[in-house]
PDB file of C-alpha atoms in Angstrom:
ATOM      1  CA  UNK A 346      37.427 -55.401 -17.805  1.00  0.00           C
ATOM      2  CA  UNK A 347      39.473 -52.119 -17.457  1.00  0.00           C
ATOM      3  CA  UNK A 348      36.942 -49.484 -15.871  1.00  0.00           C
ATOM      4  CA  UNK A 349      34.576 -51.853 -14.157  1.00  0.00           C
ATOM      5  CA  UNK A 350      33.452 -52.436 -10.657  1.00  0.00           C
ATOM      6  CA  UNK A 351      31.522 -54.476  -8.511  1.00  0.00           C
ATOM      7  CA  UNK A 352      29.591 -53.426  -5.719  1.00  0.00           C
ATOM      8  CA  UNK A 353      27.707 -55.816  -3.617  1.00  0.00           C
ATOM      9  CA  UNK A 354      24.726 -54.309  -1.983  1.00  0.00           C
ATOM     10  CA  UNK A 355      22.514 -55.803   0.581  1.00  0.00           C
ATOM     11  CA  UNK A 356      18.655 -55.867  -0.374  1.00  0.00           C
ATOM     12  CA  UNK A 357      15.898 -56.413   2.145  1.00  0.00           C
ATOM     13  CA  UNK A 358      13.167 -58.878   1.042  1.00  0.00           C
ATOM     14  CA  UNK A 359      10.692 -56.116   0.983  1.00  0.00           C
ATOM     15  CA  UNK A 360      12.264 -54.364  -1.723  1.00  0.00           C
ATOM     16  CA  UNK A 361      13.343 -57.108  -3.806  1.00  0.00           C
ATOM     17  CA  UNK A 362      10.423 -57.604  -5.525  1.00  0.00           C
ATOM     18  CA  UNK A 363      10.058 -54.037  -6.569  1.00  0.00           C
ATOM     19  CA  UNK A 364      13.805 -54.070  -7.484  1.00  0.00           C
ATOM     20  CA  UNK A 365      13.603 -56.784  -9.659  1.00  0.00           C
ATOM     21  CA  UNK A 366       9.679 -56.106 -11.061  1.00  0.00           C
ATOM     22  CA  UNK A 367       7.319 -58.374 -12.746  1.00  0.00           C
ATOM     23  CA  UNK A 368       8.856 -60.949 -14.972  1.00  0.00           C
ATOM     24  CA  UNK A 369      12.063 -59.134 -13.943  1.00  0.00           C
ATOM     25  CA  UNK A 370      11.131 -56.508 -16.329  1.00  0.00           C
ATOM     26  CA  UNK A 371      12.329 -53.655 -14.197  1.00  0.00           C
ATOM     27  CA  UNK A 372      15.847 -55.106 -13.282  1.00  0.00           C
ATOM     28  CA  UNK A 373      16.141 -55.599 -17.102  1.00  0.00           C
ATOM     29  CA  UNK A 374      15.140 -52.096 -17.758  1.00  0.00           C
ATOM     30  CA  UNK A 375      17.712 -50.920 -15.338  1.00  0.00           C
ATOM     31  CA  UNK A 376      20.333 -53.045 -16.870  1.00  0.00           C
ATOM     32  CA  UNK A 377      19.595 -51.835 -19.939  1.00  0.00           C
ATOM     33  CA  UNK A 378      19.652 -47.850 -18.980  1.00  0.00           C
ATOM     34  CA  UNK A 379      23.179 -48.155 -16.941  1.00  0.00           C
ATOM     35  CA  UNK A 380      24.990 -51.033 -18.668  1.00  0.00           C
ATOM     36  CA  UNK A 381      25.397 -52.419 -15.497  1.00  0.00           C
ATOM     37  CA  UNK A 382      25.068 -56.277 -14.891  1.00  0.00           C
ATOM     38  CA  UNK A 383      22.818 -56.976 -11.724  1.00  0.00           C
ATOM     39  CA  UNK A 384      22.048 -59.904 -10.069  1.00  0.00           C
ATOM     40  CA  UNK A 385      20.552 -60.605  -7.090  1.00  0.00           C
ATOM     41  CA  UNK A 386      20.642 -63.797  -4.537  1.00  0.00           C
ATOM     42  CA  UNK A 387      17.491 -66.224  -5.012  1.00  0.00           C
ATOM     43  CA  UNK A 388      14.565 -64.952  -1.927  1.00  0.00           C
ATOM     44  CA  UNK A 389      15.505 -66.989   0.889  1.00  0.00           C
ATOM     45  CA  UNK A 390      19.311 -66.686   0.302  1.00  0.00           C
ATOM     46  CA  UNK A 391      20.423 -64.708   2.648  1.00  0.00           C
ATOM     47  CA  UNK A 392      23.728 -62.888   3.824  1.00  0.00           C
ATOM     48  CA  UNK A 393      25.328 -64.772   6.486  1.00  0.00           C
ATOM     49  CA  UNK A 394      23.984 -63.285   9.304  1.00  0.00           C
ATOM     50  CA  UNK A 395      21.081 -61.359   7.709  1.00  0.00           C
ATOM     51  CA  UNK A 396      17.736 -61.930   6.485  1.00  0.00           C
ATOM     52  CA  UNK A 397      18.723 -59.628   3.598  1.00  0.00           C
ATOM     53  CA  UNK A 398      19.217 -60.594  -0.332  1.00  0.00           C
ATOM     54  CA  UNK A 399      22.494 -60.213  -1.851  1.00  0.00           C
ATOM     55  CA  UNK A 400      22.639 -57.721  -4.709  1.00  0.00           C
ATOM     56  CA  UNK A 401      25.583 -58.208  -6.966  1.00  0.00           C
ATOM     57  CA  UNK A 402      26.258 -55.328  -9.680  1.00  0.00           C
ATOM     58  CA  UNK A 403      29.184 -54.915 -12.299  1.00  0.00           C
ATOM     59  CA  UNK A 404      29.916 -51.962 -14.502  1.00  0.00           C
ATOM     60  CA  UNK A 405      31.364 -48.465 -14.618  1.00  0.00           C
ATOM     61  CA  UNK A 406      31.851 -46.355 -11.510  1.00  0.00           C
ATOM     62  CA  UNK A 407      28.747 -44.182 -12.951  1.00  0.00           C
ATOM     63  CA  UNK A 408      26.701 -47.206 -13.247  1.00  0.00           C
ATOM     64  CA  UNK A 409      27.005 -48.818  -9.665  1.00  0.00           C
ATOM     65  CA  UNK A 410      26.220 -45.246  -8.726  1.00  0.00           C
ATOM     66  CA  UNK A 411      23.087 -45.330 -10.824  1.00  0.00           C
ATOM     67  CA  UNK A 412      22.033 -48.716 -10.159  1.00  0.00           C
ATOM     68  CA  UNK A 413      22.798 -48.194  -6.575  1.00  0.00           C
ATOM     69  CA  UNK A 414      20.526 -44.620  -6.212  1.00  0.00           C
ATOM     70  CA  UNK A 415      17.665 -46.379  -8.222  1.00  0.00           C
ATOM     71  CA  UNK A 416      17.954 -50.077  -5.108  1.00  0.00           C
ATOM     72  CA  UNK A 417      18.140 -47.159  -1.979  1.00  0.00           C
ATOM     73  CA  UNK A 418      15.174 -45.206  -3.730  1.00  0.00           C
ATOM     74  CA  UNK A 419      12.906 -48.945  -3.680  1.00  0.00           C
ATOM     75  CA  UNK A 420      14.633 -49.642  -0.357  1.00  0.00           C
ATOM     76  CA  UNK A 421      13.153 -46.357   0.978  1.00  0.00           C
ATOM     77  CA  UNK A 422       9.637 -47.318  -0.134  1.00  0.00           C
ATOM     78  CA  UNK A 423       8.851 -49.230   3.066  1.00  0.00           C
ATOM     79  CA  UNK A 424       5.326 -51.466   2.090  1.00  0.00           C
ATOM     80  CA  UNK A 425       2.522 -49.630   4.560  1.00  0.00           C
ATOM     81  CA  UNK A 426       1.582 -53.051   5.825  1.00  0.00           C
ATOM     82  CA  UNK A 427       5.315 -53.184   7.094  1.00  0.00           C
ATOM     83  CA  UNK A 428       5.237 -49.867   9.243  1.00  0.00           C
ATOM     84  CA  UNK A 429       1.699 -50.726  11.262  1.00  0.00           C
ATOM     85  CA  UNK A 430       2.787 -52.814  14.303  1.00  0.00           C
ATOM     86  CA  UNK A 431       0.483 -55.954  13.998  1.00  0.00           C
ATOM     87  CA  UNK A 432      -1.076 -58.697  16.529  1.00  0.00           C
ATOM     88  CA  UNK A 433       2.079 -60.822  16.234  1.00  0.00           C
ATOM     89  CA  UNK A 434       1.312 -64.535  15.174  1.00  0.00           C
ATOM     90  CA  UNK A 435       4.406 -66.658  16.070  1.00  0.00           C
ATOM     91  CA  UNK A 436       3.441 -68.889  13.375  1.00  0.00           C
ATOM     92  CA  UNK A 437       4.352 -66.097  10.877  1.00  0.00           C
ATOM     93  CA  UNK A 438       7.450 -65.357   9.395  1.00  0.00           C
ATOM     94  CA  UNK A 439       8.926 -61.803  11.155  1.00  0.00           C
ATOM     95  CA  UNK A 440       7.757 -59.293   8.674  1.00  0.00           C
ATOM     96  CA  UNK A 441       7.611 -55.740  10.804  1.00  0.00           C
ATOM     97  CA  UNK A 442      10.801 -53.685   9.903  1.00  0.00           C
ATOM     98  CA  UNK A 443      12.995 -51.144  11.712  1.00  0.00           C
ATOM     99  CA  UNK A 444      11.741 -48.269  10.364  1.00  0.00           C
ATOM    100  CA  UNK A 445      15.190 -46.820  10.567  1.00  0.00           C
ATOM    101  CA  UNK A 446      16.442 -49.936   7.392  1.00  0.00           C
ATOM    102  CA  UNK A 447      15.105 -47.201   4.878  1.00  0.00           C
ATOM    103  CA  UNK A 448      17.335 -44.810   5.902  1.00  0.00           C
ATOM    104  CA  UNK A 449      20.351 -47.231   5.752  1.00  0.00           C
ATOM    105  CA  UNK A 450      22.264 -48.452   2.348  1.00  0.00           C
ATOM    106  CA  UNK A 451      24.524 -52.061   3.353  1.00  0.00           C
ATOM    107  CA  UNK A 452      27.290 -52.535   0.923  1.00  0.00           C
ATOM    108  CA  UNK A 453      29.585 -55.406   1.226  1.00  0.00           C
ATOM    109  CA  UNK A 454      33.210 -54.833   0.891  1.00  0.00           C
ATOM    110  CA  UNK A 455      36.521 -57.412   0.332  1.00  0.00           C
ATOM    111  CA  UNK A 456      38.393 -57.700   3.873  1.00  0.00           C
ATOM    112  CA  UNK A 457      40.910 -55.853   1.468  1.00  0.00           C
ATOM    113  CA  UNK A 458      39.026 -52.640   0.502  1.00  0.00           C
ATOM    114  CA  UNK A 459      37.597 -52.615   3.918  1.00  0.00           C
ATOM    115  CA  UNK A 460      41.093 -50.865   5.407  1.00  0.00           C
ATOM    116  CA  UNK A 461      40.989 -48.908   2.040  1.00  0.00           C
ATOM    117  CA  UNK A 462      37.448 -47.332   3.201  1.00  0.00           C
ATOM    118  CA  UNK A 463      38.749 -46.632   6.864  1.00  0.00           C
ATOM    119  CA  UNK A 464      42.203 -45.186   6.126  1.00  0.00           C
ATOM    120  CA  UNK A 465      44.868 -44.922   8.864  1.00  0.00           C
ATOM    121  CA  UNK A 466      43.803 -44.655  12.203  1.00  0.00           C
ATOM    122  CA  UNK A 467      40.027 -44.068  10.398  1.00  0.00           C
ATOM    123  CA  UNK A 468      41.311 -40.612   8.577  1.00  0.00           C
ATOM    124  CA  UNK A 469      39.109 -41.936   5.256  1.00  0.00           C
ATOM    125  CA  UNK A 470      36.163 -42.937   7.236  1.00  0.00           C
ATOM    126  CA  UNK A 471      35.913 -39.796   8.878  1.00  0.00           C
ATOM    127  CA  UNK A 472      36.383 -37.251   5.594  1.00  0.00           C
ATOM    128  CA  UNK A 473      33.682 -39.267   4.141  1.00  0.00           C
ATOM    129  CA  UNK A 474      31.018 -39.067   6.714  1.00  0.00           C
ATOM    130  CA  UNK A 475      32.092 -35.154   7.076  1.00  0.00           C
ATOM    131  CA  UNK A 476      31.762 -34.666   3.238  1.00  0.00           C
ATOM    132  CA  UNK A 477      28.798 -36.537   3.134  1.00  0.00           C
ATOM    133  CA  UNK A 478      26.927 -35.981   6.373  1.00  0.00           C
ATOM    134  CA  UNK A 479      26.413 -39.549   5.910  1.00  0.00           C
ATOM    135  CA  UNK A 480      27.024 -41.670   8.794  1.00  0.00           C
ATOM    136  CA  UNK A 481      29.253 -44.491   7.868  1.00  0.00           C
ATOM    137  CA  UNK A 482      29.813 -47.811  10.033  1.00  0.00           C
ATOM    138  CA  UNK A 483      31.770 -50.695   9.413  1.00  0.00           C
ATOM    139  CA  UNK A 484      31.155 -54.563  10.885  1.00  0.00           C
ATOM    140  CA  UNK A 485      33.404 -56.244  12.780  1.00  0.00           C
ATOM    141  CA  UNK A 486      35.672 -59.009  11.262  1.00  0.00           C
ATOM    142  CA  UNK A 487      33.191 -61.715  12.185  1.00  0.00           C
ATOM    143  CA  UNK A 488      34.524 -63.895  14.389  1.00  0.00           C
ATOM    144  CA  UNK A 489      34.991 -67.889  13.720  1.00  0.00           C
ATOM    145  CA  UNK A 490      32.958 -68.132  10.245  1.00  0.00           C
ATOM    146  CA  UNK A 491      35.227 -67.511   7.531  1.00  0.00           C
ATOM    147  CA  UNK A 492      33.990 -64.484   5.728  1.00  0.00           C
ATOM    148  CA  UNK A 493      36.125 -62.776   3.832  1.00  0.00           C
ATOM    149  CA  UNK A 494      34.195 -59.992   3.624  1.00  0.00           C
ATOM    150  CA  UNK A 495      32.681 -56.684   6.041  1.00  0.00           C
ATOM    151  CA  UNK A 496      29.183 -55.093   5.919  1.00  0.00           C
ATOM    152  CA  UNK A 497      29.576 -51.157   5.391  1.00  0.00           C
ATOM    153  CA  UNK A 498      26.292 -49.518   7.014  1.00  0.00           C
ATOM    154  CA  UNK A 499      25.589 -45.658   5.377  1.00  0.00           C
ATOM    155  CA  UNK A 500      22.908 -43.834   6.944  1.00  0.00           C
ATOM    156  CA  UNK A 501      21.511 -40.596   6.424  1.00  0.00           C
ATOM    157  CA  UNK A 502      19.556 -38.560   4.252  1.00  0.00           C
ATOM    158  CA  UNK A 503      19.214 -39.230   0.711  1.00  0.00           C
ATOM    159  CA  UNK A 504      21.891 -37.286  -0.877  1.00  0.00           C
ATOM    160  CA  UNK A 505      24.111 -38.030   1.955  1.00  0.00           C
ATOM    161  CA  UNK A 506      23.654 -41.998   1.335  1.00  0.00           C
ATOM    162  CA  UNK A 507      24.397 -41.006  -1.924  1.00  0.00           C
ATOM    163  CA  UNK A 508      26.832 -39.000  -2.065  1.00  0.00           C
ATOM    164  CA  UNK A 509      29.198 -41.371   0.518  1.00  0.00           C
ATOM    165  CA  UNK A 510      28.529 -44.503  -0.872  1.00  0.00           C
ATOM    166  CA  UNK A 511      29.811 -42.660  -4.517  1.00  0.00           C
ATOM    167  CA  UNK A 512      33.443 -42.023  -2.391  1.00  0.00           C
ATOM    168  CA  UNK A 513      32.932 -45.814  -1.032  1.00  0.00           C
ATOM    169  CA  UNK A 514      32.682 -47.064  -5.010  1.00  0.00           C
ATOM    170  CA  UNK A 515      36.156 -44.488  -5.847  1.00  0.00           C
ATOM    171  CA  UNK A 516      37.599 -46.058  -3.089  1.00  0.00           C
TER     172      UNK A 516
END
């Protein structure tokens, strides 16, 4: 429809649960407060290349925004057990984190928008990480596998996350 978006988001397991809540009361909730649709890739189905869940959301600019500030404040809320480094068991699934994921919001963008969001000769890229203090990195085209897609990387503060993945959704 005229006036809506989609913004694909990358979700680490950790914070999927909280994202989606129990009985997937809290992902309704959201829906419900930003008219945004959400949905989110099943818990092992991962982004090529990732062990992180794929977050699909469709509305108005204002509600990616929204839904998107309400996913990086869950992704920020690291489970304790996650941060303590732990007598690894090589039976066990990989669970410790880089600390350094809560600081980080992963949006995935067409091939297509991707030159939108660097701008000639990386002009875009750059005003956006100097408006935002945000630092913003973009993945290579992969190579071989046939993605038509690139994995945009903010990192920052909160308000500069924010604030430059806002100019990513205008774009």
């Amino acid at each position: 429809e005229e006036g809506e978006y989609f913004l694909k988001v990358l979700i680490p397991s950790y914070a999927a649960g909280s994202i989606i809540g129990k009985g997937g009361q809290t992902i309704v909730q959201l829906q419900k407060e930003t008219g945004a649709t959400i949905k989110l890739s099943k818990s092992k189905d991962f982004y090529p290349g990732t062990t992180e869940r794929v977050c699909l959301v469709q509305g108005t600019a204002e509600a990616l925004n929204a839904v998107h500030s309400f996913i990086a404040e869950k992704v920020r809320e690291i489970p304790q057990a996650m941060t303590k480094p732990e007598v690894v068991n090589i039976l066990q699934p990989q669970t410790t984190m880089n600390p350094d994921r809560a600081k980080q919001a992963k949006l995935i963008v067409p091939n297509s928008t991707a030159g939108l969001i660097i701008g000639k000769g990386g002009a875009t890229v750059k005003a956006v990480m100097e408006q935002s203090g945000a630092w913003v990195q973009l993945s290579q085209k992969p190579e071989g596998i046939n993605l038509q897609e690139r994995v945009v990387t903010v990192s920052g503060e909160p308000e500069q996350v924010h604030k430059a993945v806002s100019a990513i959704v205008q774009k």
